[in-house]
PDB file of C-alpha atoms and ligand atoms in Angstrom:
ATOM      1  CA  UNK A 272     -59.265 130.914 179.862  1.00  0.00           C
ATOM      2  CA  UNK A 273     -57.215 127.690 179.965  1.00  0.00           C
ATOM      3  CA  UNK A 274     -53.703 127.911 178.538  1.00  0.00           C
ATOM      4  CA  UNK A 275     -54.527 125.487 175.811  1.00  0.00           C
ATOM      5  CA  UNK A 276     -57.206 127.606 174.303  1.00  0.00           C
ATOM      6  CA  UNK A 277     -54.772 130.531 174.034  1.00  0.00           C
ATOM      7  CA  UNK A 278     -52.483 131.073 171.146  1.00  0.00           C
ATOM      8  CA  UNK A 279     -48.876 130.187 171.407  1.00  0.00           C
ATOM      9  CA  UNK A 280     -48.104 133.866 170.668  1.00  0.00           C
ATOM     10  CA  UNK A 281     -50.045 135.061 173.709  1.00  0.00           C
ATOM     11  CA  UNK A 282     -48.447 132.392 175.845  1.00  0.00           C
ATOM     12  CA  UNK A 283     -45.054 133.692 174.767  1.00  0.00           C
ATOM     13  CA  UNK A 284     -45.702 137.042 176.389  1.00  0.00           C
ATOM     14  CA  UNK A 285     -45.131 135.951 180.020  1.00  0.00           C
ATOM     15  CA  UNK A 286     -43.038 132.877 179.345  1.00  0.00           C
ATOM     16  CA  UNK A 287     -39.582 132.175 180.472  1.00  0.00           C
ATOM     17  CA  UNK A 288     -36.742 132.792 177.819  1.00  0.00           C
ATOM     18  CA  UNK A 289     -36.681 129.226 176.399  1.00  0.00           C
ATOM     19  CA  UNK A 290     -40.502 128.963 176.106  1.00  0.00           C
ATOM     20  CA  UNK A 291     -40.607 132.535 174.734  1.00  0.00           C
ATOM     21  CA  UNK A 292     -38.301 131.517 171.934  1.00  0.00           C
ATOM     22  CA  UNK A 293     -40.136 128.244 171.315  1.00  0.00           C
ATOM     23  CA  UNK A 294     -43.628 129.669 171.208  1.00  0.00           C
ATOM     24  CA  UNK A 295     -42.423 132.601 169.039  1.00  0.00           C
ATOM     25  CA  UNK A 296     -40.888 130.295 166.341  1.00  0.00           C
ATOM     26  CA  UNK A 297     -43.854 127.933 166.419  1.00  0.00           C
ATOM     27  CA  UNK A 298     -46.189 130.794 165.642  1.00  0.00           C
ATOM     28  CA  UNK A 299     -43.796 132.184 163.020  1.00  0.00           C
ATOM     29  CA  UNK A 300     -43.298 128.901 161.270  1.00  0.00           C
ATOM     30  CA  UNK A 301     -46.854 127.639 161.889  1.00  0.00           C
ATOM     31  CA  UNK A 302     -45.691 124.405 163.256  1.00  0.00           C
ATOM     32  CA  UNK A 303     -46.097 122.309 166.366  1.00  0.00           C
ATOM     33  CA  UNK A 304     -44.124 119.300 165.016  1.00  0.00           C
ATOM     34  CA  UNK A 305     -41.081 117.858 166.637  1.00  0.00           C
ATOM     35  CA  UNK A 306     -39.381 115.320 164.490  1.00  0.00           C
ATOM     36  CA  UNK A 307     -37.549 112.465 166.324  1.00  0.00           C
ATOM     37  CA  UNK A 308     -34.601 111.570 164.024  1.00  0.00           C
ATOM     38  CA  UNK A 309     -33.791 108.161 165.389  1.00  0.00           C
ATOM     39  CA  UNK A 310     -31.337 107.107 162.707  1.00  0.00           C
ATOM     40  CA  UNK A 311     -27.892 105.815 163.731  1.00  0.00           C
ATOM     41  CA  UNK A 312     -25.946 107.251 160.730  1.00  0.00           C
ATOM     42  CA  UNK A 313     -24.883 110.883 161.575  1.00  0.00           C
ATOM     43  CA  UNK A 314     -24.792 112.111 157.925  1.00  0.00           C
ATOM     44  CA  UNK A 315     -28.219 110.706 157.284  1.00  0.00           C
ATOM     45  CA  UNK A 316     -29.488 112.547 160.371  1.00  0.00           C
ATOM     46  CA  UNK A 317     -28.082 115.838 159.244  1.00  0.00           C
ATOM     47  CA  UNK A 318     -29.383 115.404 155.758  1.00  0.00           C
ATOM     48  CA  UNK A 319     -33.038 114.703 156.738  1.00  0.00           C
ATOM     49  CA  UNK A 320     -32.890 117.586 159.281  1.00  0.00           C
ATOM     50  CA  UNK A 321     -31.819 120.009 156.565  1.00  0.00           C
ATOM     51  CA  UNK A 322     -34.800 118.955 154.490  1.00  0.00           C
ATOM     52  CA  UNK A 323     -37.502 118.813 157.117  1.00  0.00           C
ATOM     53  CA  UNK A 324     -36.052 121.748 159.174  1.00  0.00           C
ATOM     54  CA  UNK A 325     -38.417 124.404 157.710  1.00  0.00           C
ATOM     55  CA  UNK A 326     -41.474 122.309 158.788  1.00  0.00           C
ATOM     56  CA  UNK A 327     -40.514 121.635 162.475  1.00  0.00           C
ATOM     57  CA  UNK A 328     -40.304 123.680 165.736  1.00  0.00           C
ATOM     58  CA  UNK A 329     -37.961 121.162 167.289  1.00  0.00           C
ATOM     59  CA  UNK A 330     -35.642 118.297 166.398  1.00  0.00           C
ATOM     60  CA  UNK A 331     -35.263 115.485 168.912  1.00  0.00           C
ATOM     61  CA  UNK A 332     -32.086 113.462 169.168  1.00  0.00           C
ATOM     62  CA  UNK A 333     -30.842 110.347 170.937  1.00  0.00           C
ATOM     63  CA  UNK A 334     -27.144 111.186 170.809  1.00  0.00           C
ATOM     64  CA  UNK A 335     -26.227 107.931 172.346  1.00  0.00           C
ATOM     65  CA  UNK A 336     -27.603 105.771 169.468  1.00  0.00           C
ATOM     66  CA  UNK A 337     -25.534 107.526 166.788  1.00  0.00           C
ATOM     67  CA  UNK A 338     -22.527 105.607 165.336  1.00  0.00           C
ATOM     68  CA  UNK A 339     -19.672 108.141 165.765  1.00  0.00           C
ATOM     69  CA  UNK A 340     -16.163 107.171 164.621  1.00  0.00           C
ATOM     70  CA  UNK A 341     -14.396 109.520 167.085  1.00  0.00           C
ATOM     71  CA  UNK A 342     -14.924 112.268 169.692  1.00  0.00           C
ATOM     72  CA  UNK A 343     -14.081 114.727 166.948  1.00  0.00           C
ATOM     73  CA  UNK A 344     -16.945 113.351 164.885  1.00  0.00           C
ATOM     74  CA  UNK A 345     -19.243 114.052 167.805  1.00  0.00           C
ATOM     75  CA  UNK A 346     -18.057 117.654 167.998  1.00  0.00           C
ATOM     76  CA  UNK A 347     -18.506 118.070 164.256  1.00  0.00           C
ATOM     77  CA  UNK A 348     -22.017 116.562 164.438  1.00  0.00           C
ATOM     78  CA  UNK A 349     -23.179 118.827 167.203  1.00  0.00           C
ATOM     79  CA  UNK A 350     -21.672 121.904 165.434  1.00  0.00           C
ATOM     80  CA  UNK A 351     -23.505 120.999 162.285  1.00  0.00           C
ATOM     81  CA  UNK A 352     -26.726 120.348 164.130  1.00  0.00           C
ATOM     82  CA  UNK A 353     -26.480 123.771 165.861  1.00  0.00           C
ATOM     83  CA  UNK A 354     -25.891 125.473 162.457  1.00  0.00           C
ATOM     84  CA  UNK A 355     -29.022 123.739 161.099  1.00  0.00           C
ATOM     85  CA  UNK A 356     -31.025 124.929 164.030  1.00  0.00           C
ATOM     86  CA  UNK A 357     -29.972 128.516 163.311  1.00  0.00           C
ATOM     87  CA  UNK A 358     -30.513 128.097 159.514  1.00  0.00           C
ATOM     88  CA  UNK A 359     -34.111 126.703 159.930  1.00  0.00           C
ATOM     89  CA  UNK A 360     -34.954 128.274 163.346  1.00  0.00           C
ATOM     90  CA  UNK A 361     -35.810 125.162 165.468  1.00  0.00           C
ATOM     91  CA  UNK A 362     -34.830 124.019 168.952  1.00  0.00           C
ATOM     92  CA  UNK A 363     -32.690 120.932 169.661  1.00  0.00           C
ATOM     93  CA  UNK A 364     -34.175 118.552 172.260  1.00  0.00           C
ATOM     94  CA  UNK A 365     -31.783 115.738 173.394  1.00  0.00           C
ATOM     95  CA  UNK A 366     -34.043 112.994 174.678  1.00  0.00           C
ATOM     96  CA  UNK A 367     -31.538 111.800 177.272  1.00  0.00           C
ATOM     97  CA  UNK A 368     -34.122 110.762 179.820  1.00  0.00           C
ATOM     98  CA  UNK A 369     -31.768 111.296 182.806  1.00  0.00           C
ATOM     99  CA  UNK A 370     -32.665 109.028 185.717  1.00  0.00           C
ATOM    100  CA  UNK A 371     -30.014 109.179 188.462  1.00  0.00           C
ATOM    101  CA  UNK A 372     -29.129 111.165 191.540  1.00  0.00           C
ATOM    102  CA  UNK A 373     -28.452 114.856 191.140  1.00  0.00           C
ATOM    103  CA  UNK A 374     -24.705 114.655 191.410  1.00  0.00           C
ATOM    104  CA  UNK A 375     -24.373 111.982 188.750  1.00  0.00           C
ATOM    105  CA  UNK A 376     -26.730 113.590 186.220  1.00  0.00           C
ATOM    106  CA  UNK A 377     -24.698 116.799 186.440  1.00  0.00           C
ATOM    107  CA  UNK A 378     -21.697 114.828 185.050  1.00  0.00           C
ATOM    108  CA  UNK A 379     -23.797 113.092 182.485  1.00  0.00           C
ATOM    109  CA  UNK A 380     -25.347 116.446 181.380  1.00  0.00           C
ATOM    110  CA  UNK A 381     -22.211 118.545 181.025  1.00  0.00           C
ATOM    111  CA  UNK A 382     -19.482 115.878 180.626  1.00  0.00           C
ATOM    112  CA  UNK A 383     -18.588 112.586 179.076  1.00  0.00           C
ATOM    113  CA  UNK A 384     -18.119 112.707 175.409  1.00  0.00           C
ATOM    114  CA  UNK A 385     -21.496 114.386 174.560  1.00  0.00           C
ATOM    115  CA  UNK A 386     -21.443 117.676 176.549  1.00  0.00           C
ATOM    116  CA  UNK A 387     -25.152 117.795 176.155  1.00  0.00           C
ATOM    117  CA  UNK A 388     -25.702 121.196 177.937  1.00  0.00           C
ATOM    118  CA  UNK A 389     -23.548 122.937 175.295  1.00  0.00           C
ATOM    119  CA  UNK A 390     -25.781 122.147 172.271  1.00  0.00           C
ATOM    120  CA  UNK A 391     -29.264 120.951 173.446  1.00  0.00           C
ATOM    121  CA  UNK A 392     -31.758 123.686 174.134  1.00  0.00           C
ATOM    122  CA  UNK A 393     -33.965 121.218 175.926  1.00  0.00           C
ATOM    123  CA  UNK A 394     -33.435 117.817 177.619  1.00  0.00           C
ATOM    124  CA  UNK A 395     -35.572 115.552 179.735  1.00  0.00           C
ATOM    125  CA  UNK A 396     -35.504 113.577 182.922  1.00  0.00           C
ATOM    126  CA  UNK A 397     -37.487 110.898 184.832  1.00  0.00           C
ATOM    127  CA  UNK A 398     -38.904 112.094 188.055  1.00  0.00           C
ATOM    128  CA  UNK A 399     -38.518 108.928 190.085  1.00  0.00           C
ATOM    129  CA  UNK A 400     -35.128 109.875 191.721  1.00  0.00           C
ATOM    130  CA  UNK A 401     -36.958 112.841 193.321  1.00  0.00           C
ATOM    131  CA  UNK A 402     -36.267 116.627 193.246  1.00  0.00           C
ATOM    132  CA  UNK A 403     -32.579 116.210 193.404  1.00  0.00           C
ATOM    133  CA  UNK A 404     -32.502 115.316 189.688  1.00  0.00           C
ATOM    134  CA  UNK A 405     -34.183 118.627 188.948  1.00  0.00           C
ATOM    135  CA  UNK A 406     -31.892 120.712 191.087  1.00  0.00           C
ATOM    136  CA  UNK A 407     -28.823 118.858 189.890  1.00  0.00           C
ATOM    137  CA  UNK A 408     -29.583 119.457 186.262  1.00  0.00           C
ATOM    138  CA  UNK A 409     -30.920 122.926 187.032  1.00  0.00           C
ATOM    139  CA  UNK A 410     -27.638 123.988 188.597  1.00  0.00           C
ATOM    140  CA  UNK A 411     -25.752 123.188 185.397  1.00  0.00           C
ATOM    141  CA  UNK A 412     -28.502 124.911 183.245  1.00  0.00           C
ATOM    142  CA  UNK A 413     -28.633 128.013 185.229  1.00  0.00           C
ATOM    143  CA  UNK A 414     -24.983 128.422 186.109  1.00  0.00           C
ATOM    144  CA  UNK A 415     -23.006 126.902 183.233  1.00  0.00           C
ATOM    145  CA  UNK A 416     -25.081 127.145 180.061  1.00  0.00           C
ATOM    146  CA  UNK A 417     -24.317 130.111 177.807  1.00  0.00           C
ATOM    147  CA  UNK A 418     -27.869 130.295 176.528  1.00  0.00           C
ATOM    148  CA  UNK A 419     -31.284 129.550 177.931  1.00  0.00           C
ATOM    149  CA  UNK A 420     -31.944 125.953 178.598  1.00  0.00           C
ATOM    150  CA  UNK A 421     -35.125 123.938 179.575  1.00  0.00           C
ATOM    151  CA  UNK A 422     -35.936 120.650 181.217  1.00  0.00           C
ATOM    152  CA  UNK A 423     -38.960 118.439 180.558  1.00  0.00           C
ATOM    153  CA  UNK A 424     -40.057 115.947 183.167  1.00  0.00           C
ATOM    154  CA  UNK A 425     -41.499 112.658 181.955  1.00  0.00           C
ATOM    155  CA  UNK A 426     -44.902 112.634 183.631  1.00  0.00           C
ATOM    156  CA  UNK A 427     -46.427 109.987 181.395  1.00  0.00           C
ATOM    157  CA  UNK A 428     -45.183 107.685 178.704  1.00  0.00           C
ATOM    158  CA  UNK A 429     -46.661 106.346 175.497  1.00  0.00           C
ATOM    159  CA  UNK A 430     -45.684 102.709 176.038  1.00  0.00           C
ATOM    160  CA  UNK A 431     -48.159  99.969 177.095  1.00  0.00           C
ATOM    161  CA  UNK A 432     -47.904  99.038 180.799  1.00  0.00           C
ATOM    162  CA  UNK A 433     -45.794 101.981 181.777  1.00  0.00           C
ATOM    163  CA  UNK A 434     -45.936 102.836 185.478  1.00  0.00           C
ATOM    164  CA  UNK A 435     -46.766 106.424 185.332  1.00  0.00           C
ATOM    165  CA  UNK A 436     -50.427 105.723 186.080  1.00  0.00           C
ATOM    166  CA  UNK A 437     -49.557 104.128 189.343  1.00  0.00           C
ATOM    167  CA  UNK A 438     -50.393 105.918 192.640  1.00  0.00           C
ATOM    168  CA  UNK A 439     -49.247 109.478 193.094  1.00  0.00           C
ATOM    169  CA  UNK A 440     -46.539 109.358 190.504  1.00  0.00           C
ATOM    170  CA  UNK A 441     -48.031 111.983 188.228  1.00  0.00           C
ATOM    171  CA  UNK A 442     -49.013 114.329 191.113  1.00  0.00           C
ATOM    172  CA  UNK A 443     -45.499 114.102 192.629  1.00  0.00           C
ATOM    173  CA  UNK A 444     -43.854 114.777 189.230  1.00  0.00           C
ATOM    174  CA  UNK A 445     -46.101 117.848 188.839  1.00  0.00           C
ATOM    175  CA  UNK A 446     -45.190 119.098 192.314  1.00  0.00           C
ATOM    176  CA  UNK A 447     -41.485 118.802 191.483  1.00  0.00           C
ATOM    177  CA  UNK A 448     -42.157 120.942 188.359  1.00  0.00           C
ATOM    178  CA  UNK A 449     -44.204 123.494 190.227  1.00  0.00           C
ATOM    179  CA  UNK A 450     -41.458 123.852 192.840  1.00  0.00           C
ATOM    180  CA  UNK A 451     -38.815 124.538 190.186  1.00  0.00           C
ATOM    181  CA  UNK A 452     -40.455 126.573 187.396  1.00  0.00           C
ATOM    182  CA  UNK A 453     -37.093 128.240 186.665  1.00  0.00           C
ATOM    183  CA  UNK A 454     -35.833 124.889 185.550  1.00  0.00           C
ATOM    184  CA  UNK A 455     -38.735 122.795 184.477  1.00  0.00           C
ATOM    185  CA  UNK A 456     -40.334 124.240 181.293  1.00  0.00           C
ATOM    186  CA  UNK A 457     -42.749 121.382 180.568  1.00  0.00           C
ATOM    187  CA  UNK A 458     -43.624 117.714 180.355  1.00  0.00           C
ATOM    188  CA  UNK A 459     -43.513 114.684 178.240  1.00  0.00           C
ATOM    189  CA  UNK A 460     -47.138 113.666 178.733  1.00  0.00           C
ATOM    190  CA  UNK A 461     -50.079 112.382 176.880  1.00  0.00           C
ATOM    191  CA  UNK A 462     -51.877 115.774 177.214  1.00  0.00           C
ATOM    192  CA  UNK A 463     -52.307 118.628 179.554  1.00  0.00           C
ATOM    193  CA  UNK A 464     -54.552 116.906 182.119  1.00  0.00           C
ATOM    194  CA  UNK A 465     -51.658 116.159 184.471  1.00  0.00           C
ATOM    195  CA  UNK A 466     -51.648 119.884 185.289  1.00  0.00           C
ATOM    196  CA  UNK A 467     -55.243 120.961 184.693  1.00  0.00           C
ATOM    197  CA  UNK A 468     -56.629 118.282 187.033  1.00  0.00           C
ATOM    198  CA  UNK A 469     -55.114 120.081 190.028  1.00  0.00           C
ATOM    199  CA  UNK A 470     -54.551 123.722 189.138  1.00  0.00           C
ATOM    200  CA  UNK A 471     -54.741 126.434 186.419  1.00  0.00           C
ATOM    201  CA  UNK A 472     -51.041 127.070 185.876  1.00  0.00           C
ATOM    202  CA  UNK A 473     -50.741 124.893 182.714  1.00  0.00           C
ATOM    203  CA  UNK A 474     -49.883 128.165 180.988  1.00  0.00           C
ATOM    204  CA  UNK A 475     -46.469 127.996 182.606  1.00  0.00           C
ATOM    205  CA  UNK A 476     -45.607 124.662 180.947  1.00  0.00           C
ATOM    206  CA  UNK A 477     -45.338 123.140 177.519  1.00  0.00           C
ATOM    207  CA  UNK A 478     -46.732 119.703 176.857  1.00  0.00           C
ATOM    208  CA  UNK A 479     -45.055 117.380 174.353  1.00  0.00           C
ATOM    209  CA  UNK A 480     -46.462 114.077 173.262  1.00  0.00           C
ATOM    210  CA  UNK A 481     -44.739 111.136 171.605  1.00  0.00           C
ATOM    211  CA  UNK A 482     -46.554 108.159 170.193  1.00  0.00           C
ATOM    212  CA  UNK A 483     -47.963 109.983 167.202  1.00  0.00           C
ATOM    213  CA  UNK A 484     -48.450 108.252 163.825  1.00  0.00           C
ATOM    214  CA  UNK A 485     -51.070 108.655 161.081  1.00  0.00           C
ATOM    215  CA  UNK A 486     -50.515 105.089 159.585  1.00  0.00           C
ATOM    216  CA  UNK A 487     -49.767 102.672 162.407  1.00  0.00           C
ATOM    217  CA  UNK A 488     -51.470 101.854 165.768  1.00  0.00           C
ATOM    218  CA  UNK A 489     -48.244 100.683 167.493  1.00  0.00           C
ATOM    219  CA  UNK A 490     -45.102  98.610 167.237  1.00  0.00           C
ATOM    220  CA  UNK A 491     -43.876  95.136 168.361  1.00  0.00           C
ATOM    221  CA  UNK A 492     -42.649  96.551 171.698  1.00  0.00           C
ATOM    222  CA  UNK A 493     -45.590  98.327 173.226  1.00  0.00           C
ATOM    223  CA  UNK A 494     -45.465 101.738 171.506  1.00  0.00           C
ATOM    224  CA  UNK A 495     -48.955 103.096 171.221  1.00  0.00           C
ATOM    225  CA  UNK A 496     -49.888 105.658 168.578  1.00  0.00           C
ATOM    226  CA  UNK A 497     -52.525 108.412 168.423  1.00  0.00           C
ATOM    227  CA  UNK A 498     -53.350 110.952 165.704  1.00  0.00           C
ATOM    228  CA  UNK A 499     -52.203 114.607 165.717  1.00  0.00           C
ATOM    229  CA  UNK A 500     -55.859 115.663 165.958  1.00  0.00           C
ATOM    230  CA  UNK A 501     -56.410 113.582 169.090  1.00  0.00           C
ATOM    231  CA  UNK A 502     -53.207 114.764 170.789  1.00  0.00           C
ATOM    232  CA  UNK A 503     -53.475 118.399 170.043  1.00  0.00           C
ATOM    233  CA  UNK A 504     -57.259 118.850 169.735  1.00  0.00           C
ATOM    234  CA  UNK A 505     -58.630 116.364 172.357  1.00  0.00           C
ATOM    235  CA  UNK A 506     -55.782 115.978 174.834  1.00  0.00           C
ATOM    236  CA  UNK A 507     -54.653 119.608 174.595  1.00  0.00           C
ATOM    237  CA  UNK A 508     -50.965 118.829 174.193  1.00  0.00           C
ATOM    238  CA  UNK A 509     -48.921 121.552 172.571  1.00  0.00           C
ATOM    239  CA  UNK A 510     -46.303 119.574 170.461  1.00  0.00           C
ATOM    240  CA  UNK A 511     -46.503 116.253 168.633  1.00  0.00           C
ATOM    241  CA  UNK A 512     -43.372 114.177 168.504  1.00  0.00           C
ATOM    242  CA  UNK A 513     -43.116 112.027 165.421  1.00  0.00           C
ATOM    243  CA  UNK A 514     -40.318 109.538 164.711  1.00  0.00           C
ATOM    244  CA  UNK A 515     -40.880 106.570 162.384  1.00  0.00           C
ATOM    245  CA  UNK A 516     -43.985 108.037 160.947  1.00  0.00           C
ATOM    246  CA  UNK A 517     -41.601 110.506 159.156  1.00  0.00           C
ATOM    247  CA  UNK A 518     -38.149 108.991 159.106  1.00  0.00           C
ATOM    248  CA  UNK A 519     -39.278 105.654 157.681  1.00  0.00           C
ATOM    249  CA  UNK A 520     -41.542 107.216 155.109  1.00  0.00           C
ATOM    250  CA  UNK A 521     -40.565 107.015 151.365  1.00  0.00           C
ATOM    251  CA  UNK A 522     -40.820 110.766 151.072  1.00  0.00           C
ATOM    252  CA  UNK A 523     -40.098 112.175 154.572  1.00  0.00           C
ATOM    253  CA  UNK A 524     -40.471 115.823 153.556  1.00  0.00           C
ATOM    254  CA  UNK A 525     -43.987 115.231 152.063  1.00  0.00           C
ATOM    255  CA  UNK A 526     -45.015 113.263 155.061  1.00  0.00           C
ATOM    256  CA  UNK A 527     -43.573 115.817 157.536  1.00  0.00           C
ATOM    257  CA  UNK A 528     -45.714 118.397 155.831  1.00  0.00           C
ATOM    258  CA  UNK A 529     -48.798 116.215 156.437  1.00  0.00           C
ATOM    259  CA  UNK A 530     -48.016 116.043 160.149  1.00  0.00           C
ATOM    260  CA  UNK A 531     -47.267 119.701 160.308  1.00  0.00           C
ATOM    261  CA  UNK A 532     -50.499 120.618 158.605  1.00  0.00           C
ATOM    262  CA  UNK A 533     -52.549 118.128 160.779  1.00  0.00           C
ATOM    263  CA  UNK A 534     -51.014 119.396 163.983  1.00  0.00           C
ATOM    264  CA  UNK A 535     -51.426 123.021 163.111  1.00  0.00           C
ATOM    265  CA  UNK A 536     -55.010 122.649 161.913  1.00  0.00           C
ATOM    266  CA  UNK A 537     -55.883 120.974 165.315  1.00  0.00           C
ATOM    267  CA  UNK A 538     -54.222 123.854 167.187  1.00  0.00           C
ATOM    268  CA  UNK A 539     -56.059 126.488 165.137  1.00  0.00           C
ATOM    269  CA  UNK A 540     -59.339 124.796 165.836  1.00  0.00           C
ATOM    270  CA  UNK A 541     -58.905 124.698 169.603  1.00  0.00           C
ATOM    271  CA  UNK A 542     -57.577 128.250 169.842  1.00  0.00           C
ATOM    272  CA  UNK A 543     -59.879 131.035 170.878  1.00  0.00           C
ATOM    273  CA  UNK A 544     -58.751 134.354 169.286  1.00  0.00           C
TER     274      UNK A 544
HETATM  275  O1  S5P B 598     -43.155 107.934 176.387  1.00  0.00           O
HETATM  276  C1  S5P B 598     -42.374 108.174 175.510  1.00  0.00           C
HETATM  277  C2  S5P B 598     -41.417 109.198 175.565  1.00  0.00           C
HETATM  278  C3  S5P B 598     -40.586 109.406 174.556  1.00  0.00           C
HETATM  279  S1  S5P B 598     -39.525 110.727 174.665  1.00  0.00           S
HETATM  280  N1  S5P B 598     -42.538 107.489 174.366  1.00  0.00           N
HETATM  281  C4  S5P B 598     -41.698 107.722 173.274  1.00  0.00           C
HETATM  282  O2  S5P B 598     -41.844 107.114 172.231  1.00  0.00           O
HETATM  283  N2  S5P B 598     -40.586 108.681 173.344  1.00  0.00           N
HETATM  284  C5  S5P B 598     -39.624 108.846 172.350  1.00  0.00           C
HETATM  285  O3  S5P B 598     -40.363 109.346 171.169  1.00  0.00           O
HETATM  286  C6  S5P B 598     -38.914 107.552 171.822  1.00  0.00           C
HETATM  287  O4  S5P B 598     -37.681 107.420 172.539  1.00  0.00           O
HETATM  288  C7  S5P B 598     -38.735 107.778 170.361  1.00  0.00           C
HETATM  289  O5  S5P B 598     -37.461 108.560 170.108  1.00  0.00           O
HETATM  290  C8  S5P B 598     -39.855 108.704 169.977  1.00  0.00           C
HETATM  291  C9  S5P B 598     -41.058 108.029 169.304  1.00  0.00           C
HETATM  292  O6  S5P B 598     -40.658 107.441 168.090  1.00  0.00           O
HETATM  293  P1  S5P B 598     -41.725 106.790 167.016  1.00  0.00           P
HETATM  294  O7  S5P B 598     -40.878 106.256 166.039  1.00  0.00           O
HETATM  295  O8  S5P B 598     -42.406 105.694 167.827  1.00  0.00           O
HETATM  296  O9  S5P B 598     -42.631 107.840 166.612  1.00  0.00           O
END
């Protein structure tokens, strides 16, 4: 049976610690929704997270777009975010999209002013620098993090004209993940085909898909949107990532519930008991 017809709960059984925690809370909260809170005002971000927290399995941040007044303000923000993740039981995903040689990304991951490894359960990286980006980040994850951490590789992107469809890019990205399953827990991808087209180990990974919106088809800069039904039901992804569809809505909590319900219904339909 392919992984994506199995329940999240059954996939949790043999999963690594970070996926075990994630699959478990998804099943418990009945949600496969990740909200991307791309505001720049830190208090606005914390406010909306407190409200939509019960409806999501994950909150995605871009820490470097937030207007902080000081390094102390960054510390206070990440502490509050961590407290909210415990209060509402969701994981924090810093969408850092690392893209440099292993040695440099280690500094970017643990250091600077953001200290991402300390507070983000999950982060992501582009694969084009080659396997060194995975081993570099992995060393910090496995040796320095106090709790389990996970890395997603960007195998595909949602934007028009992106280069992930060129040549062997996806296959090489997949190979990097297969070679480092203790570090790579999944993919940013449009569905699970990147794995299923060349093997049956899709069970070992989680698939997260951005570019999801119920009202719009795209934006002025090439973003391309699909529906939760298409992404979860047809493309067999595991988690929908929704930004502006929720955060720009008049009533973000009510709209988040719509996405949660649509994503969960699509999951239940495709799942064989
Ligand atoms: O291919 C991608 C990968 C990512 S992580 N396309 C994306 O849109 N993203 C991110 O998902 C992007 O950086 C943004 O934070 C979010 C989508 O936001 P929305 O407002 O278009 O839903």
